[in-house]
């Protein structure tokens, strides 16, 4: 009996990898890439790279808000074995995260260089191509991180943490190699490669959890329910305001 209880506890208790894998991967992604750029190109390029990436990561905070909103609902739906609702939540979360990321990317492409100049007092030269690559990283991150919310909300993220650590470790090495060969553009491209690899693992894994298929999932990204159409939203607002007259 004690042995069975110990095995049960070991299965439900978070392991060190689950607890610390994602933060460790984040540290490798943020600080490891800066160290790689520093060794490959020098401190001046570190400042340019770090500043441009900080501007691009504004969109990541908005994506994380979407993830935090959907996570408890995914956990409840999966726990009730309501796979249809789980599938719908996964699709809507990814759709919203991608929409938010794309809108912010467009805004940052238009105003990012101007913001960089005014934020740094003109000391850091803006680079639209560099910012564009880093913003593409944001879009790819939005897809796999929001999909991965289903894994964390259902306590199936141990392998995700492993892949994340491996991916960010490889990205640090690639960052140094590509920065030596292609400068800051190569350093930014290494982050892009890391996000592509994470999507190749996370998205199919989450589709299996939600009992979804890739073609149906991709098709859902271009479809939104009738309840979200402008006419339906206006009608809902009218019903929610007693005494409102058209």
PDB file of C-alpha atoms in Angstrom:
ATOM      1  CA  UNK A   1       0.000   0.000   0.000  1.00  0.00           C
ATOM      2  CA  UNK A   2       2.796   2.402   0.917  1.00  0.00           C
ATOM      3  CA  UNK A   3       4.623   1.596  -2.306  1.00  0.00           C
ATOM      4  CA  UNK A   4       1.511   2.304  -4.385  1.00  0.00           C
ATOM      5  CA  UNK A   5       0.980   5.601  -2.555  1.00  0.00           C
ATOM      6  CA  UNK A   6       4.611   6.579  -3.154  1.00  0.00           C
ATOM      7  CA  UNK A   7       4.273   5.868  -6.880  1.00  0.00           C
ATOM      8  CA  UNK A   8       1.051   7.880  -7.003  1.00  0.00           C
ATOM      9  CA  UNK A   9       2.701  10.809  -5.232  1.00  0.00           C
ATOM     10  CA  UNK A  10       5.692  10.685  -7.572  1.00  0.00           C
ATOM     11  CA  UNK A  11       3.353  10.921 -10.550  1.00  0.00           C
ATOM     12  CA  UNK A  12       1.404  13.909  -9.237  1.00  0.00           C
ATOM     13  CA  UNK A  13       4.206  15.801  -7.505  1.00  0.00           C
ATOM     14  CA  UNK A  14       5.931  18.345  -9.804  1.00  0.00           C
ATOM     15  CA  UNK A  15       9.495  17.316 -10.628  1.00  0.00           C
ATOM     16  CA  UNK A  16      12.432  19.703 -10.656  1.00  0.00           C
ATOM     17  CA  UNK A  17      12.377  19.759 -14.439  1.00  0.00           C
ATOM     18  CA  UNK A  18       8.709  20.753 -14.517  1.00  0.00           C
ATOM     19  CA  UNK A  19       9.239  23.435 -11.920  1.00  0.00           C
ATOM     20  CA  UNK A  20      12.459  24.900 -13.277  1.00  0.00           C
ATOM     21  CA  UNK A  21      12.657  23.813 -16.923  1.00  0.00           C
ATOM     22  CA  UNK A  22      10.718  26.718 -18.402  1.00  0.00           C
ATOM     23  CA  UNK A  23      12.486  29.423 -16.310  1.00  0.00           C
ATOM     24  CA  UNK A  24      15.837  27.869 -17.191  1.00  0.00           C
ATOM     25  CA  UNK A  25      14.918  27.883 -20.858  1.00  0.00           C
ATOM     26  CA  UNK A  26      13.860  31.524 -20.599  1.00  0.00           C
ATOM     27  CA  UNK A  27      17.193  32.385 -18.985  1.00  0.00           C
ATOM     28  CA  UNK A  28      19.077  30.634 -21.781  1.00  0.00           C
ATOM     29  CA  UNK A  29      16.999  32.406 -24.405  1.00  0.00           C
ATOM     30  CA  UNK A  30      17.345  35.873 -22.889  1.00  0.00           C
ATOM     31  CA  UNK A  31      20.804  35.926 -21.329  1.00  0.00           C
ATOM     32  CA  UNK A  32      22.480  33.143 -23.284  1.00  0.00           C
ATOM     33  CA  UNK A  33      21.857  34.834 -26.605  1.00  0.00           C
ATOM     34  CA  UNK A  34      23.227  38.130 -25.266  1.00  0.00           C
ATOM     35  CA  UNK A  35      26.390  36.366 -24.109  1.00  0.00           C
ATOM     36  CA  UNK A  36      26.709  34.720 -27.523  1.00  0.00           C
ATOM     37  CA  UNK A  37      26.340  38.077 -29.294  1.00  0.00           C
ATOM     38  CA  UNK A  38      28.854  39.610 -26.904  1.00  0.00           C
ATOM     39  CA  UNK A  39      31.468  36.931 -27.563  1.00  0.00           C
ATOM     40  CA  UNK A  40      30.850  36.984 -31.327  1.00  0.00           C
ATOM     41  CA  UNK A  41      30.480  40.705 -32.027  1.00  0.00           C
ATOM     42  CA  UNK A  42      31.313  42.770 -28.968  1.00  0.00           C
ATOM     43  CA  UNK A  43      29.482  44.959 -26.426  1.00  0.00           C
ATOM     44  CA  UNK A  44      28.247  47.582 -28.880  1.00  0.00           C
ATOM     45  CA  UNK A  45      26.252  45.020 -30.838  1.00  0.00           C
ATOM     46  CA  UNK A  46      24.933  43.576 -27.580  1.00  0.00           C
ATOM     47  CA  UNK A  47      23.322  46.932 -26.805  1.00  0.00           C
ATOM     48  CA  UNK A  48      21.754  47.175 -30.269  1.00  0.00           C
ATOM     49  CA  UNK A  49      20.497  43.577 -30.181  1.00  0.00           C
ATOM     50  CA  UNK A  50      19.176  43.780 -26.621  1.00  0.00           C
ATOM     51  CA  UNK A  51      17.361  47.053 -27.211  1.00  0.00           C
ATOM     52  CA  UNK A  52      15.672  45.862 -30.401  1.00  0.00           C
ATOM     53  CA  UNK A  53      14.625  42.607 -28.749  1.00  0.00           C
ATOM     54  CA  UNK A  54      13.199  44.454 -25.756  1.00  0.00           C
ATOM     55  CA  UNK A  55      10.983  46.482 -28.070  1.00  0.00           C
ATOM     56  CA  UNK A  56       9.849  43.348 -29.925  1.00  0.00           C
ATOM     57  CA  UNK A  57       9.000  41.538 -26.687  1.00  0.00           C
ATOM     58  CA  UNK A  58       6.268  44.031 -25.834  1.00  0.00           C
ATOM     59  CA  UNK A  59       3.948  41.817 -27.878  1.00  0.00           C
ATOM     60  CA  UNK A  60       4.930  38.767 -25.829  1.00  0.00           C
ATOM     61  CA  UNK A  61       3.383  40.269 -22.707  1.00  0.00           C
ATOM     62  CA  UNK A  62       0.035  40.618 -24.461  1.00  0.00           C
ATOM     63  CA  UNK A  63       0.245  37.032 -25.708  1.00  0.00           C
ATOM     64  CA  UNK A  64       0.944  35.850 -22.165  1.00  0.00           C
ATOM     65  CA  UNK A  65      -2.242  37.571 -20.998  1.00  0.00           C
ATOM     66  CA  UNK A  66      -4.180  35.450 -23.500  1.00  0.00           C
ATOM     67  CA  UNK A  67      -2.472  32.288 -22.234  1.00  0.00           C
ATOM     68  CA  UNK A  68      -3.254  33.066 -18.598  1.00  0.00           C
ATOM     69  CA  UNK A  69      -6.903  33.704 -19.445  1.00  0.00           C
ATOM     70  CA  UNK A  70      -7.456  30.375 -21.227  1.00  0.00           C
ATOM     71  CA  UNK A  71      -5.341  28.121 -19.002  1.00  0.00           C
ATOM     72  CA  UNK A  72      -7.870  27.456 -16.180  1.00  0.00           C
ATOM     73  CA  UNK A  73     -10.690  26.883 -18.665  1.00  0.00           C
ATOM     74  CA  UNK A  74      -8.584  24.353 -20.566  1.00  0.00           C
ATOM     75  CA  UNK A  75      -7.796  22.551 -17.324  1.00  0.00           C
ATOM     76  CA  UNK A  76     -11.474  22.313 -16.354  1.00  0.00           C
ATOM     77  CA  UNK A  77     -12.580  21.150 -19.807  1.00  0.00           C
ATOM     78  CA  UNK A  78      -9.882  18.480 -20.067  1.00  0.00           C
ATOM     79  CA  UNK A  79     -10.501  17.299 -16.521  1.00  0.00           C
ATOM     80  CA  UNK A  80     -14.172  16.785 -17.403  1.00  0.00           C
ATOM     81  CA  UNK A  81     -13.094  14.858 -20.538  1.00  0.00           C
ATOM     82  CA  UNK A  82     -14.937  17.397 -22.638  1.00  0.00           C
ATOM     83  CA  UNK A  83     -12.635  17.120 -25.622  1.00  0.00           C
ATOM     84  CA  UNK A  84     -14.894  19.148 -27.879  1.00  0.00           C
ATOM     85  CA  UNK A  85     -14.672  22.132 -25.533  1.00  0.00           C
ATOM     86  CA  UNK A  86     -10.938  21.543 -25.037  1.00  0.00           C
ATOM     87  CA  UNK A  87     -10.476  21.589 -28.797  1.00  0.00           C
ATOM     88  CA  UNK A  88     -12.513  24.772 -29.156  1.00  0.00           C
ATOM     89  CA  UNK A  89     -10.585  26.524 -26.377  1.00  0.00           C
ATOM     90  CA  UNK A  90      -7.261  25.568 -27.945  1.00  0.00           C
ATOM     91  CA  UNK A  91      -8.327  26.878 -31.334  1.00  0.00           C
ATOM     92  CA  UNK A  92      -9.748  30.130 -29.989  1.00  0.00           C
ATOM     93  CA  UNK A  93      -6.734  30.755 -27.756  1.00  0.00           C
ATOM     94  CA  UNK A  94      -4.283  30.308 -30.641  1.00  0.00           C
ATOM     95  CA  UNK A  95      -6.468  32.384 -32.937  1.00  0.00           C
ATOM     96  CA  UNK A  96      -6.631  35.243 -30.443  1.00  0.00           C
ATOM     97  CA  UNK A  97      -2.930  35.054 -29.592  1.00  0.00           C
ATOM     98  CA  UNK A  98      -1.940  35.142 -33.263  1.00  0.00           C
ATOM     99  CA  UNK A  99      -4.318  38.034 -33.926  1.00  0.00           C
ATOM    100  CA  UNK A 100      -2.904  40.041 -31.021  1.00  0.00           C
ATOM    101  CA  UNK A 101       0.668  39.227 -32.075  1.00  0.00           C
ATOM    102  CA  UNK A 102       0.074  40.200 -35.713  1.00  0.00           C
ATOM    103  CA  UNK A 103      -1.587  43.498 -34.794  1.00  0.00           C
ATOM    104  CA  UNK A 104       1.238  44.424 -32.450  1.00  0.00           C
ATOM    105  CA  UNK A 105       3.845  43.337 -35.009  1.00  0.00           C
ATOM    106  CA  UNK A 106       2.305  45.665 -37.594  1.00  0.00           C
ATOM    107  CA  UNK A 107       2.257  48.518 -35.075  1.00  0.00           C
ATOM    108  CA  UNK A 108       5.849  47.878 -34.014  1.00  0.00           C
ATOM    109  CA  UNK A 109       7.042  47.699 -37.618  1.00  0.00           C
ATOM    110  CA  UNK A 110       5.554  51.131 -38.188  1.00  0.00           C
ATOM    111  CA  UNK A 111       6.528  52.842 -34.942  1.00  0.00           C
ATOM    112  CA  UNK A 112       9.310  50.639 -33.552  1.00  0.00           C
ATOM    113  CA  UNK A 113      12.250  52.482 -35.164  1.00  0.00           C
ATOM    114  CA  UNK A 114      10.791  55.843 -34.132  1.00  0.00           C
ATOM    115  CA  UNK A 115      10.308  54.565 -30.589  1.00  0.00           C
ATOM    116  CA  UNK A 116      13.876  53.232 -30.464  1.00  0.00           C
ATOM    117  CA  UNK A 117      15.296  56.607 -31.448  1.00  0.00           C
ATOM    118  CA  UNK A 118      13.292  58.500 -28.839  1.00  0.00           C
ATOM    119  CA  UNK A 119      13.684  55.861 -26.131  1.00  0.00           C
ATOM    120  CA  UNK A 120      17.479  55.787 -26.378  1.00  0.00           C
ATOM    121  CA  UNK A 121      17.920  59.465 -27.171  1.00  0.00           C
ATOM    122  CA  UNK A 122      19.360  58.571 -30.578  1.00  0.00           C
ATOM    123  CA  UNK A 123      22.242  56.591 -29.054  1.00  0.00           C
ATOM    124  CA  UNK A 124      21.091  53.224 -30.460  1.00  0.00           C
ATOM    125  CA  UNK A 125      20.638  53.183 -34.258  1.00  0.00           C
ATOM    126  CA  UNK A 126      17.307  51.617 -35.298  1.00  0.00           C
ATOM    127  CA  UNK A 127      17.403  48.684 -37.684  1.00  0.00           C
ATOM    128  CA  UNK A 128      14.091  47.820 -39.313  1.00  0.00           C
ATOM    129  CA  UNK A 129      15.385  44.513 -40.810  1.00  0.00           C
ATOM    130  CA  UNK A 130      16.666  43.392 -37.397  1.00  0.00           C
ATOM    131  CA  UNK A 131      13.410  44.400 -35.740  1.00  0.00           C
ATOM    132  CA  UNK A 132      11.447  42.568 -38.451  1.00  0.00           C
ATOM    133  CA  UNK A 133      13.242  39.281 -37.751  1.00  0.00           C
ATOM    134  CA  UNK A 134      12.712  39.648 -34.005  1.00  0.00           C
ATOM    135  CA  UNK A 135       9.020  40.397 -34.555  1.00  0.00           C
ATOM    136  CA  UNK A 136       8.697  37.258 -36.696  1.00  0.00           C
ATOM    137  CA  UNK A 137      10.057  35.408 -33.660  1.00  0.00           C
ATOM    138  CA  UNK A 138       7.175  36.855 -31.651  1.00  0.00           C
ATOM    139  CA  UNK A 139       4.546  35.454 -34.045  1.00  0.00           C
ATOM    140  CA  UNK A 140       6.062  31.961 -33.944  1.00  0.00           C
ATOM    141  CA  UNK A 141       6.373  32.157 -30.169  1.00  0.00           C
ATOM    142  CA  UNK A 142       2.705  33.128 -29.886  1.00  0.00           C
ATOM    143  CA  UNK A 143       1.627  29.939 -31.658  1.00  0.00           C
ATOM    144  CA  UNK A 144       3.633  27.386 -29.705  1.00  0.00           C
ATOM    145  CA  UNK A 145       3.424  29.077 -26.310  1.00  0.00           C
ATOM    146  CA  UNK A 146      -0.360  29.390 -26.514  1.00  0.00           C
ATOM    147  CA  UNK A 147      -0.685  25.806 -27.750  1.00  0.00           C
ATOM    148  CA  UNK A 148       1.629  24.743 -24.938  1.00  0.00           C
ATOM    149  CA  UNK A 149      -0.808  26.247 -22.430  1.00  0.00           C
ATOM    150  CA  UNK A 150      -2.905  23.113 -22.934  1.00  0.00           C
ATOM    151  CA  UNK A 151       0.073  20.993 -21.906  1.00  0.00           C
ATOM    152  CA  UNK A 152       0.803  23.016 -18.771  1.00  0.00           C
ATOM    153  CA  UNK A 153      -2.873  23.218 -17.783  1.00  0.00           C
ATOM    154  CA  UNK A 154      -3.176  19.415 -17.968  1.00  0.00           C
ATOM    155  CA  UNK A 155       0.161  18.692 -16.262  1.00  0.00           C
ATOM    156  CA  UNK A 156       1.726  17.187 -19.388  1.00  0.00           C
ATOM    157  CA  UNK A 157       4.543  19.666 -19.866  1.00  0.00           C
ATOM    158  CA  UNK A 158       7.588  17.738 -18.655  1.00  0.00           C
ATOM    159  CA  UNK A 159       8.654  16.861 -22.196  1.00  0.00           C
ATOM    160  CA  UNK A 160       7.837  20.420 -23.250  1.00  0.00           C
ATOM    161  CA  UNK A 161      10.314  21.718 -20.673  1.00  0.00           C
ATOM    162  CA  UNK A 162      12.939  19.276 -21.952  1.00  0.00           C
ATOM    163  CA  UNK A 163      12.492  20.377 -25.554  1.00  0.00           C
ATOM    164  CA  UNK A 164      12.533  24.026 -24.509  1.00  0.00           C
ATOM    165  CA  UNK A 165      15.842  23.684 -22.691  1.00  0.00           C
ATOM    166  CA  UNK A 166      17.369  21.771 -25.598  1.00  0.00           C
ATOM    167  CA  UNK A 167      15.992  24.256 -28.126  1.00  0.00           C
ATOM    168  CA  UNK A 168      17.250  27.320 -26.313  1.00  0.00           C
ATOM    169  CA  UNK A 169      20.639  25.677 -25.712  1.00  0.00           C
ATOM    170  CA  UNK A 170      21.023  24.943 -29.415  1.00  0.00           C
ATOM    171  CA  UNK A 171      19.830  28.469 -30.204  1.00  0.00           C
ATOM    172  CA  UNK A 172      22.632  29.925 -28.063  1.00  0.00           C
ATOM    173  CA  UNK A 173      25.229  27.952 -30.012  1.00  0.00           C
ATOM    174  CA  UNK A 174      23.636  28.921 -33.327  1.00  0.00           C
ATOM    175  CA  UNK A 175      23.478  32.523 -32.165  1.00  0.00           C
ATOM    176  CA  UNK A 176      27.244  32.626 -31.748  1.00  0.00           C
ATOM    177  CA  UNK A 177      27.945  30.810 -35.035  1.00  0.00           C
ATOM    178  CA  UNK A 178      25.487  32.833 -37.128  1.00  0.00           C
ATOM    179  CA  UNK A 179      26.468  36.109 -35.478  1.00  0.00           C
ATOM    180  CA  UNK A 180      30.100  35.494 -36.436  1.00  0.00           C
ATOM    181  CA  UNK A 181      29.029  34.794 -40.007  1.00  0.00           C
ATOM    182  CA  UNK A 182      26.178  37.259 -40.581  1.00  0.00           C
ATOM    183  CA  UNK A 183      26.273  39.747 -37.717  1.00  0.00           C
ATOM    184  CA  UNK A 184      23.160  40.765 -35.819  1.00  0.00           C
ATOM    185  CA  UNK A 185      20.865  39.417 -38.536  1.00  0.00           C
ATOM    186  CA  UNK A 186      22.369  35.974 -38.012  1.00  0.00           C
ATOM    187  CA  UNK A 187      21.913  36.260 -34.250  1.00  0.00           C
ATOM    188  CA  UNK A 188      18.245  37.136 -34.701  1.00  0.00           C
ATOM    189  CA  UNK A 189      17.802  34.289 -37.217  1.00  0.00           C
ATOM    190  CA  UNK A 190      19.033  31.793 -34.629  1.00  0.00           C
ATOM    191  CA  UNK A 191      16.083  32.718 -32.412  1.00  0.00           C
ATOM    192  CA  UNK A 192      13.779  32.220 -35.382  1.00  0.00           C
ATOM    193  CA  UNK A 193      15.129  28.695 -35.898  1.00  0.00           C
ATOM    194  CA  UNK A 194      14.531  27.874 -32.239  1.00  0.00           C
ATOM    195  CA  UNK A 195      10.886  28.977 -32.426  1.00  0.00           C
ATOM    196  CA  UNK A 196      10.295  26.910 -35.576  1.00  0.00           C
ATOM    197  CA  UNK A 197      11.649  23.806 -33.842  1.00  0.00           C
ATOM    198  CA  UNK A 198       9.400  24.395 -30.812  1.00  0.00           C
ATOM    199  CA  UNK A 199       6.351  24.714 -33.062  1.00  0.00           C
ATOM    200  CA  UNK A 200       7.182  21.447 -34.811  1.00  0.00           C
ATOM    201  CA  UNK A 201       6.987  19.640 -31.461  1.00  0.00           C
ATOM    202  CA  UNK A 202       4.429  21.567 -29.402  1.00  0.00           C
ATOM    203  CA  UNK A 203       1.607  22.078 -31.906  1.00  0.00           C
ATOM    204  CA  UNK A 204       1.242  18.377 -32.922  1.00  0.00           C
ATOM    205  CA  UNK A 205       1.536  17.292 -29.272  1.00  0.00           C
ATOM    206  CA  UNK A 206      -1.255  19.641 -28.207  1.00  0.00           C
ATOM    207  CA  UNK A 207      -3.449  18.578 -31.113  1.00  0.00           C
ATOM    208  CA  UNK A 208      -3.166  14.987 -29.895  1.00  0.00           C
ATOM    209  CA  UNK A 209      -4.221  16.040 -26.407  1.00  0.00           C
ATOM    210  CA  UNK A 210      -7.235  17.912 -27.772  1.00  0.00           C
ATOM    211  CA  UNK A 211      -8.110  15.092 -30.224  1.00  0.00           C
ATOM    212  CA  UNK A 212      -7.713  17.551 -33.095  1.00  0.00           C
ATOM    213  CA  UNK A 213      -6.130  17.322 -36.536  1.00  0.00           C
ATOM    214  CA  UNK A 214      -3.695  19.726 -38.151  1.00  0.00           C
ATOM    215  CA  UNK A 215      -5.863  20.536 -41.232  1.00  0.00           C
ATOM    216  CA  UNK A 216      -8.908  21.280 -39.067  1.00  0.00           C
ATOM    217  CA  UNK A 217      -6.811  23.318 -36.653  1.00  0.00           C
ATOM    218  CA  UNK A 218      -5.274  25.415 -39.435  1.00  0.00           C
ATOM    219  CA  UNK A 219      -8.681  25.955 -41.043  1.00  0.00           C
ATOM    220  CA  UNK A 220     -10.075  27.171 -37.712  1.00  0.00           C
ATOM    221  CA  UNK A 221      -7.504  29.973 -37.611  1.00  0.00           C
ATOM    222  CA  UNK A 222      -9.312  31.639 -40.524  1.00  0.00           C
ATOM    223  CA  UNK A 223     -12.819  31.100 -39.152  1.00  0.00           C
ATOM    224  CA  UNK A 224     -14.594  32.789 -36.285  1.00  0.00           C
ATOM    225  CA  UNK A 225     -18.028  31.989 -34.848  1.00  0.00           C
ATOM    226  CA  UNK A 226     -21.110  33.980 -35.788  1.00  0.00           C
ATOM    227  CA  UNK A 227     -21.433  35.138 -32.175  1.00  0.00           C
ATOM    228  CA  UNK A 228     -18.330  37.289 -32.696  1.00  0.00           C
ATOM    229  CA  UNK A 229     -19.563  39.004 -35.832  1.00  0.00           C
ATOM    230  CA  UNK A 230     -20.101  42.778 -35.466  1.00  0.00           C
ATOM    231  CA  UNK A 231     -23.904  42.551 -35.803  1.00  0.00           C
ATOM    232  CA  UNK A 232     -24.090  39.886 -33.074  1.00  0.00           C
ATOM    233  CA  UNK A 233     -21.839  41.890 -30.762  1.00  0.00           C
ATOM    234  CA  UNK A 234     -23.949  45.032 -31.224  1.00  0.00           C
ATOM    235  CA  UNK A 235     -27.121  43.061 -30.523  1.00  0.00           C
ATOM    236  CA  UNK A 236     -25.570  41.624 -27.355  1.00  0.00           C
ATOM    237  CA  UNK A 237     -24.583  45.094 -26.156  1.00  0.00           C
ATOM    238  CA  UNK A 238     -28.109  46.327 -26.723  1.00  0.00           C
ATOM    239  CA  UNK A 239     -29.589  43.451 -24.740  1.00  0.00           C
ATOM    240  CA  UNK A 240     -27.162  44.104 -21.903  1.00  0.00           C
ATOM    241  CA  UNK A 241     -28.269  47.746 -21.529  1.00  0.00           C
ATOM    242  CA  UNK A 242     -31.867  48.017 -20.343  1.00  0.00           C
ATOM    243  CA  UNK A 243     -33.588  51.028 -21.786  1.00  0.00           C
ATOM    244  CA  UNK A 244     -31.209  51.306 -24.735  1.00  0.00           C
ATOM    245  CA  UNK A 245     -33.121  52.463 -27.780  1.00  0.00           C
ATOM    246  CA  UNK A 246     -31.968  52.267 -31.368  1.00  0.00           C
TER     247      UNK A 246
END
